[in-house]
Amino acid sequence: MRRQPSVLIVEDEPAIAELIAVNLRHNGFRTIWAMDSASAQREIDDLVPDVILLDWMLPGETGLSLAKRWRKNERTKAVPLIMLTARGDEMDRIAGLDAGADDYIVKPFSTKELLARVRAVLRRRAPEEIGGTLTIGGLSLDAATYRVTFNTQLLKLGPTEFKLLHYFMSHAERVHSRSQLLDKVWGDHVFIEERTVDVHVKRLREALGVQAGLMIETVRGAGYRLSGQAVMAMQSPSLG
Ligand code: CA
């Protein structure tokens, strides 16, 4: 039998935790519930889960602070982490992503959306890498030869667009804020405006063409992500 992925739910409101747990269990996940930061840490020390759902507002240490701590820790730094937040404020979403969250969900959310996001972070945590080539939904990037192809057709990209795409493909399905992209793709160039990111994302989409360009998604109020889902849904299963 296939192993059931485990989800640690860190949420102080029992009704919400129960709703999430029931839905996840119905869909083949194993769930562990922690109602505060101390018990969440105990669960993590005991067993590293496959996914963490982390509420922002917790009694004692906040979810944001926990996220930062887990990202710095060797055992937990690669675990997909989704923040649950009642705060729809843009600055708060960015703070969550900057703390290392892979995604966030604003309360109230639908359980369908929650399941979709949990599956997405699990599916695309690590991209397929064969011989230094990253491949997602027909799009391939070879870092050694600087070649990018979509369905075997060669694409022409500028150096910044290439670096940007390489970063997106190495961290697929994950939302990146503009400041994170500046940090990771441009380096610590504090004098570059965040608008620069938008300009290069636009150029990247143009270079990828209509179909592959759809893979670079704008996440309102948060930033950008590369997702293989849109393109995979358009292609026939035999090409999949
Ligand atoms: Ca709460």
PDB file of C-alpha atoms and ligand atoms in Angstrom:
ATOM      1  CA  MET A   1       0.000   0.000   0.000  1.00  0.00           C
ATOM      2  CA  ARG A   2       1.134   3.501  -0.816  1.00  0.00           C
ATOM      3  CA  ARG A   3       2.320   5.490   2.179  1.00  0.00           C
ATOM      4  CA  GLN A   4      -0.129   8.180   3.267  1.00  0.00           C
ATOM      5  CA  PRO A   5       1.460  11.649   3.290  1.00  0.00           C
ATOM      6  CA  SER A   6       1.309  13.262   6.723  1.00  0.00           C
ATOM      7  CA  VAL A   7       0.109  16.802   7.318  1.00  0.00           C
ATOM      8  CA  LEU A   8       0.837  18.688  10.522  1.00  0.00           C
ATOM      9  CA  ILE A   9      -1.986  21.151  11.224  1.00  0.00           C
ATOM     10  CA  VAL A  10      -0.938  23.955  13.560  1.00  0.00           C
ATOM     11  CA  GLU A  11      -4.168  25.761  14.429  1.00  0.00           C
ATOM     12  CA  ASP A  12      -5.525  26.968  17.773  1.00  0.00           C
ATOM     13  CA  GLU A  13      -9.201  26.962  16.756  1.00  0.00           C
ATOM     14  CA  PRO A  14     -10.480  23.371  17.193  1.00  0.00           C
ATOM     15  CA  ALA A  15     -13.404  23.818  14.760  1.00  0.00           C
ATOM     16  CA  ILE A  16     -11.117  24.898  11.925  1.00  0.00           C
ATOM     17  CA  ALA A  17      -8.497  22.258  12.732  1.00  0.00           C
ATOM     18  CA  GLU A  18     -11.181  19.552  12.751  1.00  0.00           C
ATOM     19  CA  LEU A  19     -12.667  20.716   9.431  1.00  0.00           C
ATOM     20  CA  ILE A  20      -9.238  20.634   7.785  1.00  0.00           C
ATOM     21  CA  ALA A  21      -8.327  17.270   9.328  1.00  0.00           C
ATOM     22  CA  VAL A  22     -11.575  15.573   8.273  1.00  0.00           C
ATOM     23  CA  ASN A  23     -11.174  16.747   4.682  1.00  0.00           C
ATOM     24  CA  LEU A  24      -7.541  15.733   4.470  1.00  0.00           C
ATOM     25  CA  ARG A  25      -8.252  12.291   5.950  1.00  0.00           C
ATOM     26  CA  HIS A  26     -11.087  11.725   3.465  1.00  0.00           C
ATOM     27  CA  ASN A  27      -8.536  12.386   0.736  1.00  0.00           C
ATOM     28  CA  GLY A  28      -5.910   9.937   1.887  1.00  0.00           C
ATOM     29  CA  PHE A  29      -3.752  12.080   4.149  1.00  0.00           C
ATOM     30  CA  ARG A  30      -2.678  11.351   7.680  1.00  0.00           C
ATOM     31  CA  THR A  31      -3.177  14.326   9.992  1.00  0.00           C
ATOM     32  CA  ILE A  32      -1.544  15.476  13.192  1.00  0.00           C
ATOM     33  CA  TRP A  33      -3.019  18.396  15.117  1.00  0.00           C
ATOM     34  CA  ALA A  34      -1.050  20.837  17.276  1.00  0.00           C
ATOM     35  CA  MET A  35      -2.930  23.698  18.913  1.00  0.00           C
ATOM     36  CA  ASP A  36       0.025  25.884  19.825  1.00  0.00           C
ATOM     37  CA  SER A  37       3.644  26.484  18.912  1.00  0.00           C
ATOM     38  CA  ALA A  38       5.073  24.408  21.771  1.00  0.00           C
ATOM     39  CA  SER A  39       3.118  21.274  20.861  1.00  0.00           C
ATOM     40  CA  ALA A  40       3.848  21.869  17.162  1.00  0.00           C
ATOM     41  CA  GLN A  41       7.561  21.885  17.959  1.00  0.00           C
ATOM     42  CA  ARG A  42       7.186  18.657  19.978  1.00  0.00           C
ATOM     43  CA  GLU A  43       5.439  16.956  17.028  1.00  0.00           C
ATOM     44  CA  ILE A  44       8.173  18.108  14.648  1.00  0.00           C
ATOM     45  CA  ASP A  45      10.923  16.912  16.997  1.00  0.00           C
ATOM     46  CA  ASP A  46       9.170  13.547  17.047  1.00  0.00           C
ATOM     47  CA  LEU A  47       8.443  13.190  13.312  1.00  0.00           C
ATOM     48  CA  VAL A  48       9.002  15.491  10.327  1.00  0.00           C
ATOM     49  CA  PRO A  49       5.698  15.712   8.403  1.00  0.00           C
ATOM     50  CA  ASP A  50       5.317  15.836   4.582  1.00  0.00           C
ATOM     51  CA  VAL A  51       3.430  19.142   4.702  1.00  0.00           C
ATOM     52  CA  ILE A  52       2.849  21.784   7.384  1.00  0.00           C
ATOM     53  CA  LEU A  53      -0.313  23.915   7.530  1.00  0.00           C
ATOM     54  CA  LEU A  54       0.508  26.780   9.840  1.00  0.00           C
ATOM     55  CA  ASP A  55      -1.903  29.319  11.299  1.00  0.00           C
ATOM     56  CA  TRP A  56      -0.471  32.826  11.602  1.00  0.00           C
ATOM     57  CA  MET A  57      -2.188  33.874  14.846  1.00  0.00           C
ATOM     58  CA  LEU A  58      -1.349  31.404  17.595  1.00  0.00           C
ATOM     59  CA  PRO A  59      -1.194  31.811  21.351  1.00  0.00           C
ATOM     60  CA  GLY A  60       2.437  32.365  22.374  1.00  0.00           C
ATOM     61  CA  GLU A  61       4.889  32.234  19.501  1.00  0.00           C
ATOM     62  CA  THR A  62       3.287  33.306  16.189  1.00  0.00           C
ATOM     63  CA  GLY A  63       3.112  31.166  13.074  1.00  0.00           C
ATOM     64  CA  LEU A  64       5.391  33.629  11.316  1.00  0.00           C
ATOM     65  CA  SER A  65       8.098  33.173  13.922  1.00  0.00           C
ATOM     66  CA  LEU A  66       7.714  29.371  13.778  1.00  0.00           C
ATOM     67  CA  ALA A  67       8.016  29.437   9.978  1.00  0.00           C
ATOM     68  CA  LYS A  68      11.289  31.369  10.196  1.00  0.00           C
ATOM     69  CA  ARG A  69      12.673  28.967  12.782  1.00  0.00           C
ATOM     70  CA  TRP A  70      11.739  25.841  10.813  1.00  0.00           C
ATOM     71  CA  ARG A  71      13.236  27.241   7.632  1.00  0.00           C
ATOM     72  CA  LYS A  72      16.584  27.687   9.398  1.00  0.00           C
ATOM     73  CA  ASN A  73      16.583  24.151  10.776  1.00  0.00           C
ATOM     74  CA  GLU A  74      18.236  21.353   8.743  1.00  0.00           C
ATOM     75  CA  ARG A  75      15.490  18.814   9.485  1.00  0.00           C
ATOM     76  CA  THR A  76      12.587  21.058   8.550  1.00  0.00           C
ATOM     77  CA  LYS A  77      13.899  23.517   5.982  1.00  0.00           C
ATOM     78  CA  ALA A  78      12.665  21.561   2.965  1.00  0.00           C
ATOM     79  CA  VAL A  79       9.198  20.668   4.306  1.00  0.00           C
ATOM     80  CA  PRO A  80       6.447  22.342   2.234  1.00  0.00           C
ATOM     81  CA  LEU A  81       4.768  24.948   4.415  1.00  0.00           C
ATOM     82  CA  ILE A  82       1.431  26.667   3.772  1.00  0.00           C
ATOM     83  CA  MET A  83       0.411  29.595   5.990  1.00  0.00           C
ATOM     84  CA  LEU A  84      -3.229  29.943   7.024  1.00  0.00           C
ATOM     85  CA  THR A  85      -4.054  33.530   7.666  1.00  0.00           C
ATOM     86  CA  ALA A  86      -7.060  35.741   8.371  1.00  0.00           C
ATOM     87  CA  ARG A  87      -4.920  38.650   7.288  1.00  0.00           C
ATOM     88  CA  GLY A  88      -5.549  39.546   3.682  1.00  0.00           C
ATOM     89  CA  ASP A  89      -3.192  42.464   3.861  1.00  0.00           C
ATOM     90  CA  GLU A  90      -0.557  42.488   1.128  1.00  0.00           C
ATOM     91  CA  MET A  91       2.325  43.284   3.466  1.00  0.00           C
ATOM     92  CA  ASP A  92       1.385  40.324   5.656  1.00  0.00           C
ATOM     93  CA  ARG A  93       1.267  37.924   2.723  1.00  0.00           C
ATOM     94  CA  ILE A  94       4.705  39.076   1.656  1.00  0.00           C
ATOM     95  CA  ALA A  95       6.008  38.718   5.220  1.00  0.00           C
ATOM     96  CA  GLY A  96       4.722  35.130   5.225  1.00  0.00           C
ATOM     97  CA  LEU A  97       6.451  34.290   1.944  1.00  0.00           C
ATOM     98  CA  ASP A  98       9.632  36.026   3.046  1.00  0.00           C
ATOM     99  CA  ALA A  99       9.576  33.908   6.224  1.00  0.00           C
ATOM    100  CA  GLY A 100       9.827  30.861   3.960  1.00  0.00           C
ATOM    101  CA  ALA A 101       6.209  29.801   3.424  1.00  0.00           C
ATOM    102  CA  ASP A 102       5.643  28.046   0.071  1.00  0.00           C
ATOM    103  CA  ASP A 103       2.124  29.347  -0.224  1.00  0.00           C
ATOM    104  CA  TYR A 104      -0.600  30.920   1.876  1.00  0.00           C
ATOM    105  CA  ILE A 105      -4.347  30.607   2.163  1.00  0.00           C
ATOM    106  CA  VAL A 106      -6.525  33.457   3.381  1.00  0.00           C
ATOM    107  CA  LYS A 107      -9.354  32.506   5.777  1.00  0.00           C
ATOM    108  CA  PRO A 108     -12.150  31.772   5.151  1.00  0.00           C
ATOM    109  CA  PHE A 109     -11.066  29.294   2.474  1.00  0.00           C
ATOM    110  CA  SER A 110     -12.786  26.426   0.695  1.00  0.00           C
ATOM    111  CA  THR A 111     -11.618  22.919   1.551  1.00  0.00           C
ATOM    112  CA  LYS A 112     -11.281  22.275  -2.201  1.00  0.00           C
ATOM    113  CA  GLU A 113      -8.772  25.101  -2.483  1.00  0.00           C
ATOM    114  CA  LEU A 114      -6.891  23.831   0.555  1.00  0.00           C
ATOM    115  CA  LEU A 115      -6.616  20.321  -0.925  1.00  0.00           C
ATOM    116  CA  ALA A 116      -5.486  21.662  -4.281  1.00  0.00           C
ATOM    117  CA  ARG A 117      -2.710  23.668  -2.664  1.00  0.00           C
ATOM    118  CA  VAL A 118      -1.548  20.829  -0.433  1.00  0.00           C
ATOM    119  CA  ARG A 119      -1.349  18.550  -3.489  1.00  0.00           C
ATOM    120  CA  ALA A 120       0.446  21.218  -5.513  1.00  0.00           C
ATOM    121  CA  VAL A 121       3.223  21.781  -2.957  1.00  0.00           C
ATOM    122  CA  LEU A 122       3.704  18.027  -2.594  1.00  0.00           C
ATOM    123  CA  ARG A 123       3.753  17.362  -6.341  1.00  0.00           C
ATOM    124  CA  ARG A 124       6.190  20.036  -7.323  1.00  0.00           C
ATOM    125  CA  ARG A 125       8.425  20.430  -4.327  1.00  0.00           C
ATOM    126  CA  ALA A 126      11.319  18.946  -6.277  1.00  0.00           C
ATOM    127  CA  PRO A 127      11.355  19.380 -10.059  1.00  0.00           C
ATOM    128  CA  GLU A 128      12.340  16.543 -12.346  1.00  0.00           C
ATOM    129  CA  GLU A 129      16.061  16.898 -13.040  1.00  0.00           C
ATOM    130  CA  ILE A 130      17.773  14.561 -15.501  1.00  0.00           C
ATOM    131  CA  GLY A 131      21.406  15.232 -16.348  1.00  0.00           C
ATOM    132  CA  GLY A 132      21.234  18.878 -15.310  1.00  0.00           C
ATOM    133  CA  THR A 133      18.066  19.494 -17.333  1.00  0.00           C
ATOM    134  CA  LEU A 134      14.952  20.778 -15.599  1.00  0.00           C
ATOM    135  CA  THR A 135      11.683  19.724 -17.221  1.00  0.00           C
ATOM    136  CA  ILE A 136       8.196  20.889 -16.307  1.00  0.00           C
ATOM    137  CA  GLY A 137       5.117  20.480 -18.525  1.00  0.00           C
ATOM    138  CA  GLY A 138       6.974  20.379 -21.842  1.00  0.00           C
ATOM    139  CA  LEU A 139       9.346  23.182 -20.904  1.00  0.00           C
ATOM    140  CA  SER A 140      13.016  22.147 -20.577  1.00  0.00           C
ATOM    141  CA  LEU A 141      15.998  24.135 -19.388  1.00  0.00           C
ATOM    142  CA  ASP A 142      19.574  22.905 -19.638  1.00  0.00           C
ATOM    143  CA  ALA A 143      21.732  25.015 -17.340  1.00  0.00           C
ATOM    144  CA  ALA A 144      24.970  23.593 -18.799  1.00  0.00           C
ATOM    145  CA  THR A 145      24.275  24.545 -22.424  1.00  0.00           C
ATOM    146  CA  TYR A 146      21.936  27.505 -21.777  1.00  0.00           C
ATOM    147  CA  ARG A 147      19.282  25.889 -23.954  1.00  0.00           C
ATOM    148  CA  VAL A 148      15.583  26.321 -23.312  1.00  0.00           C
ATOM    149  CA  THR A 149      13.023  24.360 -25.312  1.00  0.00           C
ATOM    150  CA  PHE A 150       9.248  24.043 -25.231  1.00  0.00           C
ATOM    151  CA  ASN A 151       7.906  20.825 -26.764  1.00  0.00           C
ATOM    152  CA  THR A 152      11.360  20.440 -28.408  1.00  0.00           C
ATOM    153  CA  GLN A 153      11.183  23.896 -30.032  1.00  0.00           C
ATOM    154  CA  LEU A 154      14.220  26.044 -29.168  1.00  0.00           C
ATOM    155  CA  LEU A 155      13.444  29.367 -27.444  1.00  0.00           C
ATOM    156  CA  LYS A 156      15.588  32.488 -27.327  1.00  0.00           C
ATOM    157  CA  LEU A 157      15.996  34.107 -23.888  1.00  0.00           C
ATOM    158  CA  GLY A 158      18.066  37.035 -22.607  1.00  0.00           C
ATOM    159  CA  PRO A 159      20.545  36.333 -19.755  1.00  0.00           C
ATOM    160  CA  THR A 160      18.315  37.777 -17.006  1.00  0.00           C
ATOM    161  CA  GLU A 161      15.249  35.958 -18.336  1.00  0.00           C
ATOM    162  CA  PHE A 162      17.285  32.740 -18.390  1.00  0.00           C
ATOM    163  CA  LYS A 163      18.337  33.187 -14.740  1.00  0.00           C
ATOM    164  CA  LEU A 164      14.794  34.065 -13.761  1.00  0.00           C
ATOM    165  CA  LEU A 165      13.379  30.979 -15.515  1.00  0.00           C
ATOM    166  CA  HIS A 166      16.061  28.766 -13.964  1.00  0.00           C
ATOM    167  CA  TYR A 167      15.074  30.007 -10.517  1.00  0.00           C
ATOM    168  CA  PHE A 168      11.341  29.572 -11.202  1.00  0.00           C
ATOM    169  CA  MET A 169      11.845  26.030 -12.529  1.00  0.00           C
ATOM    170  CA  SER A 170      14.054  25.017  -9.602  1.00  0.00           C
ATOM    171  CA  HIS A 171      11.332  26.234  -7.227  1.00  0.00           C
ATOM    172  CA  ALA A 172       8.175  25.382  -9.171  1.00  0.00           C
ATOM    173  CA  GLU A 173       4.666  25.831  -7.734  1.00  0.00           C
ATOM    174  CA  ARG A 174       6.045  28.085  -5.059  1.00  0.00           C
ATOM    175  CA  VAL A 175       5.012  31.743  -4.804  1.00  0.00           C
ATOM    176  CA  HIS A 176       7.915  34.215  -4.821  1.00  0.00           C
ATOM    177  CA  SER A 177       7.596  37.840  -3.785  1.00  0.00           C
ATOM    178  CA  ARG A 178       9.345  40.479  -5.879  1.00  0.00           C
ATOM    179  CA  SER A 179      11.877  41.144  -3.123  1.00  0.00           C
ATOM    180  CA  GLN A 180      12.703  37.411  -2.921  1.00  0.00           C
ATOM    181  CA  LEU A 181      13.243  37.288  -6.674  1.00  0.00           C
ATOM    182  CA  LEU A 182      15.520  40.329  -6.509  1.00  0.00           C
ATOM    183  CA  ASP A 183      17.498  38.610  -3.762  1.00  0.00           C
ATOM    184  CA  LYS A 184      17.800  35.244  -5.492  1.00  0.00           C
ATOM    185  CA  VAL A 185      18.073  36.210  -9.152  1.00  0.00           C
ATOM    186  CA  TRP A 186      19.719  39.621  -9.081  1.00  0.00           C
ATOM    187  CA  GLY A 187      21.653  39.217  -5.826  1.00  0.00           C
ATOM    188  CA  ASP A 188      21.681  41.819  -3.095  1.00  0.00           C
ATOM    189  CA  HIS A 189      21.230  44.780  -5.405  1.00  0.00           C
ATOM    190  CA  VAL A 190      19.341  47.047  -3.070  1.00  0.00           C
ATOM    191  CA  PHE A 191      19.140  49.834  -5.636  1.00  0.00           C
ATOM    192  CA  ILE A 192      17.095  47.849  -8.132  1.00  0.00           C
ATOM    193  CA  GLU A 193      13.403  48.669  -7.940  1.00  0.00           C
ATOM    194  CA  GLU A 194      10.873  45.874  -7.525  1.00  0.00           C
ATOM    195  CA  ARG A 195       9.252  47.048 -10.755  1.00  0.00           C
ATOM    196  CA  THR A 196      12.326  45.676 -12.560  1.00  0.00           C
ATOM    197  CA  VAL A 197      11.074  42.190 -11.709  1.00  0.00           C
ATOM    198  CA  ASP A 198       7.768  42.898 -13.473  1.00  0.00           C
ATOM    199  CA  VAL A 199       9.614  44.087 -16.579  1.00  0.00           C
ATOM    200  CA  HIS A 200      11.712  40.909 -16.809  1.00  0.00           C
ATOM    201  CA  VAL A 201       8.764  38.635 -16.057  1.00  0.00           C
ATOM    202  CA  LYS A 202       6.945  40.292 -18.981  1.00  0.00           C
ATOM    203  CA  ARG A 203       9.964  39.698 -21.248  1.00  0.00           C
ATOM    204  CA  LEU A 204      10.240  36.121 -20.050  1.00  0.00           C
ATOM    205  CA  ARG A 205       6.563  35.444 -20.888  1.00  0.00           C
ATOM    206  CA  GLU A 206       7.059  36.948 -24.348  1.00  0.00           C
ATOM    207  CA  ALA A 207      10.137  34.808 -24.951  1.00  0.00           C
ATOM    208  CA  LEU A 208       8.302  31.655 -23.844  1.00  0.00           C
ATOM    209  CA  GLY A 209       5.425  32.276 -26.221  1.00  0.00           C
ATOM    210  CA  VAL A 210       1.676  32.087 -25.672  1.00  0.00           C
ATOM    211  CA  GLN A 211       1.408  28.549 -24.316  1.00  0.00           C
ATOM    212  CA  ALA A 212       4.513  28.191 -22.138  1.00  0.00           C
ATOM    213  CA  GLY A 213       4.126  31.837 -21.057  1.00  0.00           C
ATOM    214  CA  LEU A 214       0.977  30.795 -19.182  1.00  0.00           C
ATOM    215  CA  MET A 215       3.165  28.809 -16.785  1.00  0.00           C
ATOM    216  CA  ILE A 216       4.425  32.040 -15.217  1.00  0.00           C
ATOM    217  CA  GLU A 217       1.481  33.046 -13.049  1.00  0.00           C
ATOM    218  CA  THR A 218       0.899  36.369 -11.341  1.00  0.00           C
ATOM    219  CA  VAL A 219      -0.288  35.787  -7.770  1.00  0.00           C
ATOM    220  CA  ARG A 220      -2.229  38.897  -6.841  1.00  0.00           C
ATOM    221  CA  GLY A 221      -0.792  40.838  -3.935  1.00  0.00           C
ATOM    222  CA  ALA A 222       2.069  38.372  -3.505  1.00  0.00           C
ATOM    223  CA  GLY A 223       4.312  37.883  -6.527  1.00  0.00           C
ATOM    224  CA  TYR A 224       4.885  35.192  -9.144  1.00  0.00           C
ATOM    225  CA  ARG A 225       5.070  31.461  -9.496  1.00  0.00           C
ATOM    226  CA  LEU A 226       5.817  28.939 -12.195  1.00  0.00           C
ATOM    227  CA  SER A 227       3.188  26.248 -12.415  1.00  0.00           C
ATOM    228  CA  GLY A 228       3.096  23.233 -14.699  1.00  0.00           C
ATOM    229  CA  GLN A 229      -0.627  22.697 -14.171  1.00  0.00           C
ATOM    230  CA  ALA A 230      -2.058  25.131 -16.749  1.00  0.00           C
ATOM    231  CA  VAL A 231       0.054  23.711 -19.559  1.00  0.00           C
ATOM    232  CA  MET A 232      -0.370  20.061 -18.541  1.00  0.00           C
ATOM    233  CA  ALA A 233      -4.141  20.529 -18.557  1.00  0.00           C
ATOM    234  CA  MET A 234      -3.963  21.854 -22.147  1.00  0.00           C
ATOM    235  CA  GLN A 235      -1.850  19.017 -23.481  1.00  0.00           C
ATOM    236  CA  SER A 236      -3.303  15.650 -24.359  1.00  0.00           C
ATOM    237  CA  PRO A 237      -2.608  12.902 -21.788  1.00  0.00           C
ATOM    238  CA  SER A 238      -0.389  11.027 -24.287  1.00  0.00           C
ATOM    239  CA  LEU A 239       2.016  13.969 -24.365  1.00  0.00           C
ATOM    240  CA  GLY A 240       1.778  14.399 -20.595  1.00  0.00           C
TER     241      GLY A 240
HETATM  242 CA    CA B   1      -5.544  31.335  15.202  1.00  0.00          CA
END
